[in-house]
mmCIF file of C-alpha atoms in Angstrom:
data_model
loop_
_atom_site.group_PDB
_atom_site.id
_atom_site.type_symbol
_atom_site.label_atom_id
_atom_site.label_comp_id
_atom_site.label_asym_id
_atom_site.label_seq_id
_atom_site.Cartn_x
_atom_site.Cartn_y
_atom_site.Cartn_z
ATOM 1 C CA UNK A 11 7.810 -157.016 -61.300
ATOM 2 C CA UNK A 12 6.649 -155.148 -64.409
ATOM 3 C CA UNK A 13 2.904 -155.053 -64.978
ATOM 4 C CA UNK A 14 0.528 -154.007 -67.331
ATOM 5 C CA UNK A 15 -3.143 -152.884 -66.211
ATOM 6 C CA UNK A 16 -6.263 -153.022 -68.888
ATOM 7 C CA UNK A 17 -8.713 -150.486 -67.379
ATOM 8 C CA UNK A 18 -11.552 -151.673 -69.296
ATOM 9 C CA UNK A 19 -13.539 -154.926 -69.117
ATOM 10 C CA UNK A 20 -15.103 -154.411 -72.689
ATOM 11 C CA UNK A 21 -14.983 -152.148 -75.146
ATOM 12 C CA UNK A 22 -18.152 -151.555 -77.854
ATOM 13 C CA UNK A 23 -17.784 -149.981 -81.327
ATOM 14 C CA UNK A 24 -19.861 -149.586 -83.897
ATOM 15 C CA UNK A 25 -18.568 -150.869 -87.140
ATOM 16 C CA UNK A 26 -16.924 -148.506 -89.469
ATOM 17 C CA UNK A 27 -15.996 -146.729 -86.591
ATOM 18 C CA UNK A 28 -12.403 -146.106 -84.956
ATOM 19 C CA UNK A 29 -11.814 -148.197 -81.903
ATOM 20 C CA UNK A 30 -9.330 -147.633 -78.875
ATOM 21 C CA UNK A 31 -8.119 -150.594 -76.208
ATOM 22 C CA UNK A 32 -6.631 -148.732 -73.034
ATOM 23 C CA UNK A 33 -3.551 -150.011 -71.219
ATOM 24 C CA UNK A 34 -0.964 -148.793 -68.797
ATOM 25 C CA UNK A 35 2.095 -150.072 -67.842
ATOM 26 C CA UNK A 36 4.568 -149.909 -64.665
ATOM 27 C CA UNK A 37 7.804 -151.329 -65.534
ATOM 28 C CA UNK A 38 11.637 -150.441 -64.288
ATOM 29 C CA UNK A 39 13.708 -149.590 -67.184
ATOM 30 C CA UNK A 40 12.584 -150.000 -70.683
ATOM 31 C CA UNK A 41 9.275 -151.276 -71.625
ATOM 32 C CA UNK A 42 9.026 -154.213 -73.622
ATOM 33 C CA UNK A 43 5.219 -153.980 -74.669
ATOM 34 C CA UNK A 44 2.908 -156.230 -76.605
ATOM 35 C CA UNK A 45 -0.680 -157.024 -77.710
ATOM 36 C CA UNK A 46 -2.330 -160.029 -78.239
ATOM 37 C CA UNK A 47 -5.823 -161.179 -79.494
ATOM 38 C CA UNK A 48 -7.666 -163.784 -78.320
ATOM 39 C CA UNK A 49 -10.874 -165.275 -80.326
ATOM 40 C CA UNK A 50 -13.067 -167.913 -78.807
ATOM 41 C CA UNK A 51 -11.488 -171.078 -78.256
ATOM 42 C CA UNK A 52 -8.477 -170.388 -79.743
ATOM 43 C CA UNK A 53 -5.069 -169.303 -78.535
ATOM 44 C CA UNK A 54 -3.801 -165.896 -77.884
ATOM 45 C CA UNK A 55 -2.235 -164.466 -81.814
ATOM 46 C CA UNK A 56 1.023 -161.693 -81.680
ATOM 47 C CA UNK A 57 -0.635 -158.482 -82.973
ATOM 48 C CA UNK A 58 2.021 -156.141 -82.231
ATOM 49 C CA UNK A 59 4.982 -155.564 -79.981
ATOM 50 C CA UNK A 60 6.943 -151.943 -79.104
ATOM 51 C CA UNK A 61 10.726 -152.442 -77.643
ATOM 52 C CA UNK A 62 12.319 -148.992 -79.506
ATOM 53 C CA UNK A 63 12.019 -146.487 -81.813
ATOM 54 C CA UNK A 64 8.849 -145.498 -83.205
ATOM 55 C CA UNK A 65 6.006 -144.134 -80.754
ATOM 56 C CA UNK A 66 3.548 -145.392 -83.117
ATOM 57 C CA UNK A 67 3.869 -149.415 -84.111
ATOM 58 C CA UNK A 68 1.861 -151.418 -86.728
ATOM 59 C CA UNK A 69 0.667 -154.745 -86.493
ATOM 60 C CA UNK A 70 -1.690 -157.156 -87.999
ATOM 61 C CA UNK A 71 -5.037 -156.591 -88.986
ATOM 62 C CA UNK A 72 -5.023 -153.607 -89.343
ATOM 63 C CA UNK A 73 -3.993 -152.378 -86.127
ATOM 64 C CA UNK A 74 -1.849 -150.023 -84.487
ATOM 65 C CA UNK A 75 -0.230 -148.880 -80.966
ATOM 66 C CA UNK A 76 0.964 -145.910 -79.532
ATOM 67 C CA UNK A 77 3.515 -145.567 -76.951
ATOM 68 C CA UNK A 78 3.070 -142.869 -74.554
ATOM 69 C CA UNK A 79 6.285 -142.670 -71.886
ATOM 70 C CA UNK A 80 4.866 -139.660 -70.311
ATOM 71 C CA UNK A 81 1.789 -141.380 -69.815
ATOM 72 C CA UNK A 82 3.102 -144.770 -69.225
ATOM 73 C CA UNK A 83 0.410 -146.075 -71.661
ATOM 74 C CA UNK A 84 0.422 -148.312 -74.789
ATOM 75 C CA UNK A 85 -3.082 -148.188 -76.272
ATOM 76 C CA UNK A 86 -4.372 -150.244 -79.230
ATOM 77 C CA UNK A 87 -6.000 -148.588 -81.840
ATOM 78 C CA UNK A 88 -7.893 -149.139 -85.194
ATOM 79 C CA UNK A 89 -9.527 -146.672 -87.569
ATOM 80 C CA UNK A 90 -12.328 -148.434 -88.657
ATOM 81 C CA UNK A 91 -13.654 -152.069 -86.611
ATOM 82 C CA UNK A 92 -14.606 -154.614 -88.535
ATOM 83 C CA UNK A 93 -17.390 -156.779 -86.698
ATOM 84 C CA UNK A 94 -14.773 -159.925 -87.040
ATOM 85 C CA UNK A 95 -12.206 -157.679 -84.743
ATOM 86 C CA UNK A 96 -14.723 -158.820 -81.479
ATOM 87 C CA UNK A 97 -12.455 -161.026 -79.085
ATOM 88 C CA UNK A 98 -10.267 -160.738 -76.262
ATOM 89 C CA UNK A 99 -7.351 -158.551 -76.390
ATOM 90 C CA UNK A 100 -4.848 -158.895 -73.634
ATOM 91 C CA UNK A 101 -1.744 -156.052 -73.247
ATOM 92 C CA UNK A 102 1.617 -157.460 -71.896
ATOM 93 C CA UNK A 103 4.945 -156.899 -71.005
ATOM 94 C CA UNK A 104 8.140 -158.288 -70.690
ATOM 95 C CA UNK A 105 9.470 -159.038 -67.421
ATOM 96 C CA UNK A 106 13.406 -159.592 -67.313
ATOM 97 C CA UNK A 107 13.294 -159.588 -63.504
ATOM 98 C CA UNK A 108 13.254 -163.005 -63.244
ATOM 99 C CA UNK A 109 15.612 -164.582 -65.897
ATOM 100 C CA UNK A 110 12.988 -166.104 -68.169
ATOM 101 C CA UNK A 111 11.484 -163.044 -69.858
ATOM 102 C CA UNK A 112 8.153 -164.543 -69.606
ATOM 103 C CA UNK A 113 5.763 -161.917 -70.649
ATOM 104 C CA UNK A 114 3.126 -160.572 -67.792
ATOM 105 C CA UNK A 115 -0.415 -160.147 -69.214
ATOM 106 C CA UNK A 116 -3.157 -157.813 -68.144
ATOM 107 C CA UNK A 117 -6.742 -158.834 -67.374
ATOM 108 C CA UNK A 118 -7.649 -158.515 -71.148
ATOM 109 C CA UNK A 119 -10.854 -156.719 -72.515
ATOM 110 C CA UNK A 120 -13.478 -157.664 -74.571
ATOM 111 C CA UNK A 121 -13.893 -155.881 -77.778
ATOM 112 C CA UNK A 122 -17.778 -156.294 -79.451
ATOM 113 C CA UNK A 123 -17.860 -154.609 -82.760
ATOM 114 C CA UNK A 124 -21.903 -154.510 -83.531
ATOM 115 C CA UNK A 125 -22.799 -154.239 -87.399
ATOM 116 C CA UNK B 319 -1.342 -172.036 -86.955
ATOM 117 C CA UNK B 320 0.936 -171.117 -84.520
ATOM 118 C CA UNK B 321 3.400 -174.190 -84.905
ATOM 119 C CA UNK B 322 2.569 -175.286 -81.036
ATOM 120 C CA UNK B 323 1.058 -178.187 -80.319
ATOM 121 C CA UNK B 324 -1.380 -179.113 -77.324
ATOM 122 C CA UNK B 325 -2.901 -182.752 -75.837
ATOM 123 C CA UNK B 326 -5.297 -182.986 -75.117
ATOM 124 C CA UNK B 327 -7.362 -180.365 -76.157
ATOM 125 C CA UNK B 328 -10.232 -181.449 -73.584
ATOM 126 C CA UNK B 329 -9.749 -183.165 -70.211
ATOM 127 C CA UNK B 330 -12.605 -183.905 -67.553
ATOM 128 C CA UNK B 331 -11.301 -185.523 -64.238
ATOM 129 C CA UNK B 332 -12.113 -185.739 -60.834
ATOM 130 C CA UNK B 333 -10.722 -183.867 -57.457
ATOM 131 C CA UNK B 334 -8.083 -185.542 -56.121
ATOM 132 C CA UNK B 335 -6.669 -186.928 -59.533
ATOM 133 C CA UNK B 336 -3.226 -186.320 -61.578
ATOM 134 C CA UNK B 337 -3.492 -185.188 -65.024
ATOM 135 C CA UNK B 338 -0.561 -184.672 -67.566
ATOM 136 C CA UNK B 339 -0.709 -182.101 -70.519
ATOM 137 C CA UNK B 340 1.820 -182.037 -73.065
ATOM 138 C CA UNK B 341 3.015 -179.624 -75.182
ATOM 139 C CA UNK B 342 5.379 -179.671 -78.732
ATOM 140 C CA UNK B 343 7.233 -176.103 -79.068
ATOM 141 C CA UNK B 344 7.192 -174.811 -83.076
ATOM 142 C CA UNK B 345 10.079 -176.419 -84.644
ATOM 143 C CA UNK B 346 13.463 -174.944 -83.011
ATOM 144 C CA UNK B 347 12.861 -173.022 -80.329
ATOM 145 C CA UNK B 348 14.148 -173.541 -77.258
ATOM 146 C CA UNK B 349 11.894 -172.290 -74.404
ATOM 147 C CA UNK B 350 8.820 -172.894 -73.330
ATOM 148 C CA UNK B 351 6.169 -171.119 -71.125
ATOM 149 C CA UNK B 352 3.253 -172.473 -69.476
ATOM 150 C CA UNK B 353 0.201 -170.439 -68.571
ATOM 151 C CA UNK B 354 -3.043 -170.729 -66.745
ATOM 152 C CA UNK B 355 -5.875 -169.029 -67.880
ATOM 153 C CA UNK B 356 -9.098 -168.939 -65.824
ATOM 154 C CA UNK B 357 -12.282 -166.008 -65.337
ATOM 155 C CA UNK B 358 -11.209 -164.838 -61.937
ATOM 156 C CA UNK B 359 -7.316 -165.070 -62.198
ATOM 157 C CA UNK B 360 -6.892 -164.187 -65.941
ATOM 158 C CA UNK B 361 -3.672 -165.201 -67.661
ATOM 159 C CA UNK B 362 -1.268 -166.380 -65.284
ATOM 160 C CA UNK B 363 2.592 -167.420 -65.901
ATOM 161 C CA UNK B 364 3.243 -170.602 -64.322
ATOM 162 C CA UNK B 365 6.409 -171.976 -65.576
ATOM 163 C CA UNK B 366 9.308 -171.420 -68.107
ATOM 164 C CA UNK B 367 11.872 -173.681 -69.232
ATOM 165 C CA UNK B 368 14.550 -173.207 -71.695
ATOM 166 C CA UNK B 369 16.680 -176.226 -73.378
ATOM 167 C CA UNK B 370 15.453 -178.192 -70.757
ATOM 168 C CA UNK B 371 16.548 -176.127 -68.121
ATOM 169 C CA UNK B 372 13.902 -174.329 -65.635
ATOM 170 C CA UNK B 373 14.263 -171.014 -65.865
ATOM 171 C CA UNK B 374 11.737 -169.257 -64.221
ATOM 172 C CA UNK B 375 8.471 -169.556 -61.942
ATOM 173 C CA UNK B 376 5.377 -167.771 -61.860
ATOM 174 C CA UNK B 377 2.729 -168.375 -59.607
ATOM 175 C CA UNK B 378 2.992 -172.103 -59.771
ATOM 176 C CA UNK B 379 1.252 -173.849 -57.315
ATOM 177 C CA UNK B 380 3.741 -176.971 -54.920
ATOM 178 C CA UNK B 381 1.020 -179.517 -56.184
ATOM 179 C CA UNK B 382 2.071 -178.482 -60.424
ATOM 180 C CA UNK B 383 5.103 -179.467 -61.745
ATOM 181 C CA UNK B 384 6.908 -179.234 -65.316
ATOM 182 C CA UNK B 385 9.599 -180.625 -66.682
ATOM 183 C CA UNK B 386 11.305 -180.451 -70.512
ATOM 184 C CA UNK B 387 12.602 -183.367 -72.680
ATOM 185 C CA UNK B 388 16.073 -183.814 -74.546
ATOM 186 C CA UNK B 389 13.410 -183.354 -77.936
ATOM 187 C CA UNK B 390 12.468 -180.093 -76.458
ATOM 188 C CA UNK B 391 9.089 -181.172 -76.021
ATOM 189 C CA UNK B 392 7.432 -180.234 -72.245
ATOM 190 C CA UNK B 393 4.574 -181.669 -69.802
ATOM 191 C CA UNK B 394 3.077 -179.578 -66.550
ATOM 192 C CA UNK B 395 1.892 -182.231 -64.657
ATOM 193 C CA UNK B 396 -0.877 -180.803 -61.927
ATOM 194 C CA UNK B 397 -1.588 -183.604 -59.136
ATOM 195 C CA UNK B 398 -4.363 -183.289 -55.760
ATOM 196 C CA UNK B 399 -6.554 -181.564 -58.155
ATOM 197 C CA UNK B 400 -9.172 -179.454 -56.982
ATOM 198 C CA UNK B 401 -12.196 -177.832 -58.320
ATOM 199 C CA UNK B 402 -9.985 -174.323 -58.370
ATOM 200 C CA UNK B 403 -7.653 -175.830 -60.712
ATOM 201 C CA UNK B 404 -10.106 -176.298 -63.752
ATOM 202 C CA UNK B 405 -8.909 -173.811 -66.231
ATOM 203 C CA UNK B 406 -7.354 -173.207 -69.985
ATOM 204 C CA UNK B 407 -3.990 -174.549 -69.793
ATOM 205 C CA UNK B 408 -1.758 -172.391 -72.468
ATOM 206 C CA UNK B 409 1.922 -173.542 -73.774
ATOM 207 C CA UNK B 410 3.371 -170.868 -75.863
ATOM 208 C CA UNK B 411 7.138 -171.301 -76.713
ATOM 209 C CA UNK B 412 10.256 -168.686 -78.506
ATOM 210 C CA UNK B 413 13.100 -169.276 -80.033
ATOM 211 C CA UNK B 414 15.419 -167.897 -77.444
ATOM 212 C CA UNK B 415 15.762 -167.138 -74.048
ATOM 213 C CA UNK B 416 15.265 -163.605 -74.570
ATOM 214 C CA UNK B 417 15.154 -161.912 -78.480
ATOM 215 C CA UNK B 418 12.559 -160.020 -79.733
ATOM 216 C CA UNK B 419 10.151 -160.775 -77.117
ATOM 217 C CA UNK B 420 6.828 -162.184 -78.879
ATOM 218 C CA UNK B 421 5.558 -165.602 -77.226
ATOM 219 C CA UNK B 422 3.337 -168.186 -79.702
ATOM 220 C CA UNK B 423 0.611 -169.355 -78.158
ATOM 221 C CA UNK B 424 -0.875 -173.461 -78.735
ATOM 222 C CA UNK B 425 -4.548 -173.456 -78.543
ATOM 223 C CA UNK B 426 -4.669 -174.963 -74.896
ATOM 224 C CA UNK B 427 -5.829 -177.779 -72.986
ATOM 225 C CA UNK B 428 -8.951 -177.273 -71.301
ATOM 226 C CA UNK B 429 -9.176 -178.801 -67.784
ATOM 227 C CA UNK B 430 -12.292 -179.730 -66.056
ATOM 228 C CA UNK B 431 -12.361 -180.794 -62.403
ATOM 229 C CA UNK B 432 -15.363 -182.210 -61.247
#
């Protein structure tokens, strides 16, 4: 099955400051890679999704993600965190293995931006 | 606002008990996912369906069980419930059985099991 792996429990950033959410995926075939934020209580929100083209994808907010093949890594990135950017932010990917393209989530990590 | 729509939002019960959560996809699409999200297991795919049809399974335990209705609508019923199975129930849904891939998410039913 394809999987995604979030080395990081939590991430902390100072505000103003660039911030970077790891992930690595193993999948067969194309990747079909996504990120998702999660705030308190709430549902998890699209942020951003890669399936071709461009190694480097915006998304909302803000942010951005790069897709490295030779590193099998898609990591989320942000020039400068805002202290509202602190939630949970899961990576995923879409596995076709099983018919449904349900998408496969990693453990997520939590992002604290301190003023 | 996603579009997806979760009862209830809150739901305290006892071991041994059925519950029912229900979930309304965004208006027109056809397929609906059901995920489980607790501290120790993270986000786990349960169940898919797609125009009423199952489609796929996750790590779906014999004692859960989903179905999805002619008005597209879906319920996971979880029965025998046990203190393991409190969690944050998530339906997301997409318009198609594959596309562009992105899921949208309701904003979950929260199970306690006492």
């Amino acid at each position: 099955a394809q999987s995604v792996a979030q080395p990081e429990d939590q991430v902390n950033v100072a505000e103003g400051n660039p911030l970077t959410v790891k992930c690595t995926y193993s999948v067969s075939g194309n990747p079909y890679l996504f990120w998702y934020v999660q705030y308190p209580n709430r549902g998890l929100q699209f942020l951003l999704k890669y399936i071709t083209g461009d190694n480097l994808v915006k998304g909302s907010y803000g942010f951005e993600a790069e897709f490295n093949k030779s590193q099998t890594s898609f990591h989320l990135k942000k020039p400068s965190a805002l202290v509202s950017d602190s939630a949970l932010y899961f990576c995923a990917v879409r596995d076709g293995s099983n018919s449904g393209y349900a998408l496969n989530f990693g453990k997520g990590t939590s992002l604290l931006v301190t003023p | 606002d996603s579009g997806v729509t979760q009862t209830p939002k809150h739901l305290i019960t006892a071991t041994g008990q059925r519950v029912t959560l229900r979930c309304s996809p965004r208006s027109g699409d056809l397929s609906v996912y059901w995920y489980q999200q607790s501290l120790d297991q993270g986000l786990q795919f349960l169940i898919q369906y797609y125009n009423g049809e199952e489609r796929a399974k996750g790590n779906i335990l014999e004692r859960f069980s989903a179905q999805q209705f002619p008005d597209l609508h879906s319920e996971l019923n979880l029965s025998s419930l046990e203190l393991g199975d409190s969690a944050l129930y998530f339906c997301a849904s997409s318009p198609r059985l594959a596309g562009s891939g992105e899921l949208f998410f309701g904003e979950g039913s929260r199970l306690t099991v006492l």
